[in-house]
mmCIF file of C-alpha atoms in Angstrom:
data_model
loop_
_atom_site.group_PDB
_atom_site.id
_atom_site.type_symbol
_atom_site.label_atom_id
_atom_site.label_comp_id
_atom_site.label_asym_id
_atom_site.label_seq_id
_atom_site.Cartn_x
_atom_site.Cartn_y
_atom_site.Cartn_z
ATOM 1 C CA UNK E 284 -44.431 20.977 -38.342
ATOM 2 C CA UNK E 285 -44.410 17.614 -36.677
ATOM 3 C CA UNK E 286 -40.680 17.239 -37.382
ATOM 4 C CA UNK E 287 -39.736 20.568 -35.805
ATOM 5 C CA UNK E 288 -41.822 19.815 -32.702
ATOM 6 C CA UNK E 289 -39.979 16.485 -32.204
ATOM 7 C CA UNK E 290 -36.614 18.154 -32.785
ATOM 8 C CA UNK E 291 -37.401 20.860 -30.193
ATOM 9 C CA UNK E 292 -38.500 18.226 -27.684
ATOM 10 C CA UNK E 293 -35.288 16.159 -28.129
ATOM 11 C CA UNK E 294 -32.932 19.150 -28.058
ATOM 12 C CA UNK E 295 -34.699 20.409 -24.920
ATOM 13 C CA UNK E 296 -34.012 17.102 -23.129
ATOM 14 C CA UNK E 297 -30.329 16.967 -24.083
ATOM 15 C CA UNK E 298 -29.134 19.418 -21.364
ATOM 16 C CA UNK E 299 -31.183 17.571 -18.735
ATOM 17 C CA UNK E 300 -29.702 14.212 -19.763
ATOM 18 C CA UNK E 301 -26.169 15.632 -19.751
ATOM 19 C CA UNK E 302 -26.709 17.246 -16.355
ATOM 20 C CA UNK E 303 -28.064 13.979 -14.916
ATOM 21 C CA UNK E 304 -25.115 11.995 -16.313
ATOM 22 C CA UNK E 305 -22.658 14.545 -14.897
ATOM 23 C CA UNK E 306 -24.270 14.405 -11.447
ATOM 24 C CA UNK E 307 -24.203 10.592 -11.450
ATOM 25 C CA UNK E 308 -20.507 10.561 -12.336
ATOM 26 C CA UNK E 309 -19.715 13.235 -9.758
ATOM 27 C CA UNK E 310 -21.581 11.444 -6.965
ATOM 28 C CA UNK E 311 -19.856 8.129 -7.720
ATOM 29 C CA UNK E 312 -16.388 9.717 -7.477
ATOM 30 C CA UNK E 313 -16.097 10.032 -3.740
ATOM 31 C CA UNK E 314 -12.762 10.491 -2.041
ATOM 32 C CA UNK E 315 -11.254 7.297 -0.631
ATOM 33 C CA UNK E 316 -10.555 7.316 3.078
ATOM 34 C CA UNK E 317 -7.622 5.422 4.620
ATOM 35 C CA UNK E 318 -9.736 2.328 5.232
ATOM 36 C CA UNK E 319 -10.757 1.942 1.588
ATOM 37 C CA UNK E 320 -7.442 2.852 -0.068
ATOM 38 C CA UNK E 321 -5.531 -0.102 -1.477
ATOM 39 C CA UNK E 322 -2.571 -1.172 0.673
ATOM 40 C CA UNK E 323 -0.114 -0.436 -2.141
ATOM 41 C CA UNK E 324 -1.298 3.171 -2.294
ATOM 42 C CA UNK E 325 -0.694 3.534 1.445
ATOM 43 C CA UNK E 326 2.794 1.995 1.596
ATOM 44 C CA UNK E 327 4.489 3.181 -1.608
ATOM 45 C CA UNK E 328 7.342 5.537 -0.828
ATOM 46 C CA UNK E 329 10.397 5.811 1.378
ATOM 47 C CA UNK E 330 10.004 5.080 5.095
ATOM 48 C CA UNK E 331 12.555 5.733 7.837
ATOM 49 C CA UNK E 332 13.295 2.756 10.078
ATOM 50 C CA UNK E 333 12.608 3.464 13.766
ATOM 51 C CA UNK E 334 13.523 -0.066 14.812
ATOM 52 C CA UNK E 335 13.436 -3.701 13.751
ATOM 53 C CA UNK E 336 12.706 -6.453 16.282
ATOM 54 C CA UNK E 337 13.903 -9.931 15.288
ATOM 55 C CA UNK E 338 12.777 -13.139 17.019
ATOM 56 C CA UNK E 339 14.423 -16.475 16.275
ATOM 57 C CA UNK E 340 12.489 -19.461 17.532
ATOM 58 C CA UNK E 341 11.408 -19.013 21.133
ATOM 59 C CA UNK E 342 14.255 -16.632 22.030
ATOM 60 C CA UNK E 343 13.585 -13.093 23.193
ATOM 61 C CA UNK E 344 13.520 -10.543 20.362
ATOM 62 C CA UNK E 345 16.621 -8.518 19.580
ATOM 63 C CA UNK E 346 16.090 -4.893 18.634
ATOM 64 C CA UNK E 347 18.060 -2.854 16.141
ATOM 65 C CA UNK E 348 17.361 0.874 16.404
ATOM 66 C CA UNK E 349 17.177 2.710 13.113
ATOM 67 C CA UNK E 350 19.750 5.352 12.214
ATOM 68 C CA UNK E 351 19.377 8.361 9.952
ATOM 69 C CA UNK E 352 20.499 6.240 6.956
ATOM 70 C CA UNK E 353 18.129 3.298 7.533
ATOM 71 C CA UNK E 354 15.054 3.060 5.321
ATOM 72 C CA UNK E 355 12.560 0.811 3.571
ATOM 73 C CA UNK E 356 11.534 2.062 0.132
ATOM 74 C CA UNK E 357 8.484 0.503 -1.543
ATOM 75 C CA UNK E 358 8.770 1.688 -5.129
ATOM 76 C CA UNK E 359 5.644 2.295 -7.188
ATOM 77 C CA UNK E 360 5.195 1.078 -10.734
ATOM 78 C CA UNK E 361 4.751 -2.331 -12.273
ATOM 79 C CA UNK E 362 7.978 -3.901 -10.932
ATOM 80 C CA UNK E 363 7.089 -3.581 -7.213
ATOM 81 C CA UNK E 364 10.697 -3.165 -6.111
ATOM 82 C CA UNK E 365 11.545 -2.808 -2.420
ATOM 83 C CA UNK E 366 14.868 -1.609 -0.987
ATOM 84 C CA UNK E 367 15.710 -2.247 2.649
ATOM 85 C CA UNK E 368 18.696 -0.498 4.182
ATOM 86 C CA UNK E 369 19.317 -1.376 7.838
ATOM 87 C CA UNK E 370 22.648 -1.221 9.700
ATOM 88 C CA UNK E 371 24.656 -0.348 6.554
ATOM 89 C CA UNK E 372 23.250 -3.372 4.704
ATOM 90 C CA UNK E 373 21.325 -2.538 1.523
ATOM 91 C CA UNK E 374 19.181 -5.251 -0.061
ATOM 92 C CA UNK E 375 16.862 -5.005 -3.025
ATOM 93 C CA UNK E 376 13.963 -7.320 -3.817
ATOM 94 C CA UNK E 377 10.313 -7.359 -4.775
ATOM 95 C CA UNK E 378 6.987 -7.204 -2.988
ATOM 96 C CA UNK E 379 3.513 -8.406 -3.913
ATOM 97 C CA UNK E 380 0.262 -7.490 -2.225
ATOM 98 C CA UNK E 381 -2.631 -9.909 -1.803
ATOM 99 C CA UNK E 382 -6.313 -9.008 -1.792
ATOM 100 C CA UNK E 383 -6.392 -9.701 1.966
ATOM 101 C CA UNK E 384 -3.931 -6.797 2.560
ATOM 102 C CA UNK E 385 -1.171 -9.205 3.457
ATOM 103 C CA UNK E 386 1.910 -9.000 1.290
ATOM 104 C CA UNK E 387 5.077 -10.889 0.473
ATOM 105 C CA UNK E 388 8.639 -9.629 0.233
ATOM 106 C CA UNK E 389 11.263 -11.615 -1.650
ATOM 107 C CA UNK E 390 14.718 -10.378 -0.714
ATOM 108 C CA UNK E 391 18.136 -11.953 -0.318
ATOM 109 C CA UNK E 392 16.835 -15.281 -1.637
ATOM 110 C CA UNK E 393 14.246 -15.463 1.144
ATOM 111 C CA UNK E 394 10.469 -15.118 1.088
ATOM 112 C CA UNK E 395 8.713 -13.229 3.888
ATOM 113 C CA UNK E 396 4.981 -13.335 4.536
ATOM 114 C CA UNK E 397 4.068 -9.893 5.884
ATOM 115 C CA UNK E 398 1.069 -8.664 7.863
ATOM 116 C CA UNK E 399 0.571 -4.945 8.483
ATOM 117 C CA UNK E 400 -0.416 -4.023 12.029
ATOM 118 C CA UNK E 401 -0.517 -0.233 11.502
ATOM 119 C CA UNK E 402 -0.666 1.824 8.316
ATOM 120 C CA UNK E 403 -1.366 5.540 8.195
ATOM 121 C CA UNK E 404 0.197 8.632 6.620
ATOM 122 C CA UNK E 405 3.062 8.778 9.139
ATOM 123 C CA UNK E 406 3.505 5.241 10.520
ATOM 124 C CA UNK E 407 3.763 1.770 9.062
ATOM 125 C CA UNK E 408 4.327 -1.342 11.141
ATOM 126 C CA UNK E 409 4.370 -4.877 9.812
ATOM 127 C CA UNK E 410 5.429 -8.345 10.871
ATOM 128 C CA UNK E 411 7.504 -10.380 8.395
ATOM 129 C CA UNK E 412 7.717 -14.148 8.885
ATOM 130 C CA UNK E 413 10.454 -15.935 6.946
ATOM 131 C CA UNK E 414 8.884 -18.813 5.021
ATOM 132 C CA UNK E 415 10.509 -22.198 5.620
ATOM 133 C CA UNK E 416 12.834 -21.014 8.379
ATOM 134 C CA UNK E 417 13.619 -23.458 11.158
ATOM 135 C CA UNK E 418 13.714 -22.145 13.806
ATOM 136 C CA UNK E 419 11.040 -19.641 12.847
ATOM 137 C CA UNK E 420 12.386 -16.124 12.133
ATOM 138 C CA UNK E 421 10.016 -13.187 12.632
ATOM 139 C CA UNK E 422 10.934 -9.545 12.049
ATOM 140 C CA UNK E 423 8.749 -6.655 13.114
ATOM 141 C CA UNK E 424 9.418 -3.383 11.290
ATOM 142 C CA UNK E 425 8.515 0.003 12.789
ATOM 143 C CA UNK E 426 8.623 2.673 10.063
ATOM 144 C CA UNK E 427 7.887 6.414 9.945
ATOM 145 C CA UNK E 428 7.704 9.173 7.354
#
């Protein structure tokens, strides 16, 4: 009789334990908002180029307006490939994202340190500084989906 009483007690607790575990898992799986999403999740995909402003040294920036064929495509996956097509020039390279939400683009044999200034579902703006350039070359990209 003692054995059946213990068995009834344990089997009666099993649904409560399972329900508690399920509720703990469910409550820990909250939806990420834009502020907590990783930068890669926010930028992956094809963006249309609105314009690119380029500054060389202390000169005033020159602006290239984007056309219907201009884009920046941050590919997902393990390779982190980026394609940039501006003014009929297509270049392919790689990107890497740091924990600080800054990222690097290596393209055309050049390394750019990039800082996002705006990232949301429809707009992405970032400043790309060419490492080792003299005079300093800075490009600001204005992208839209």
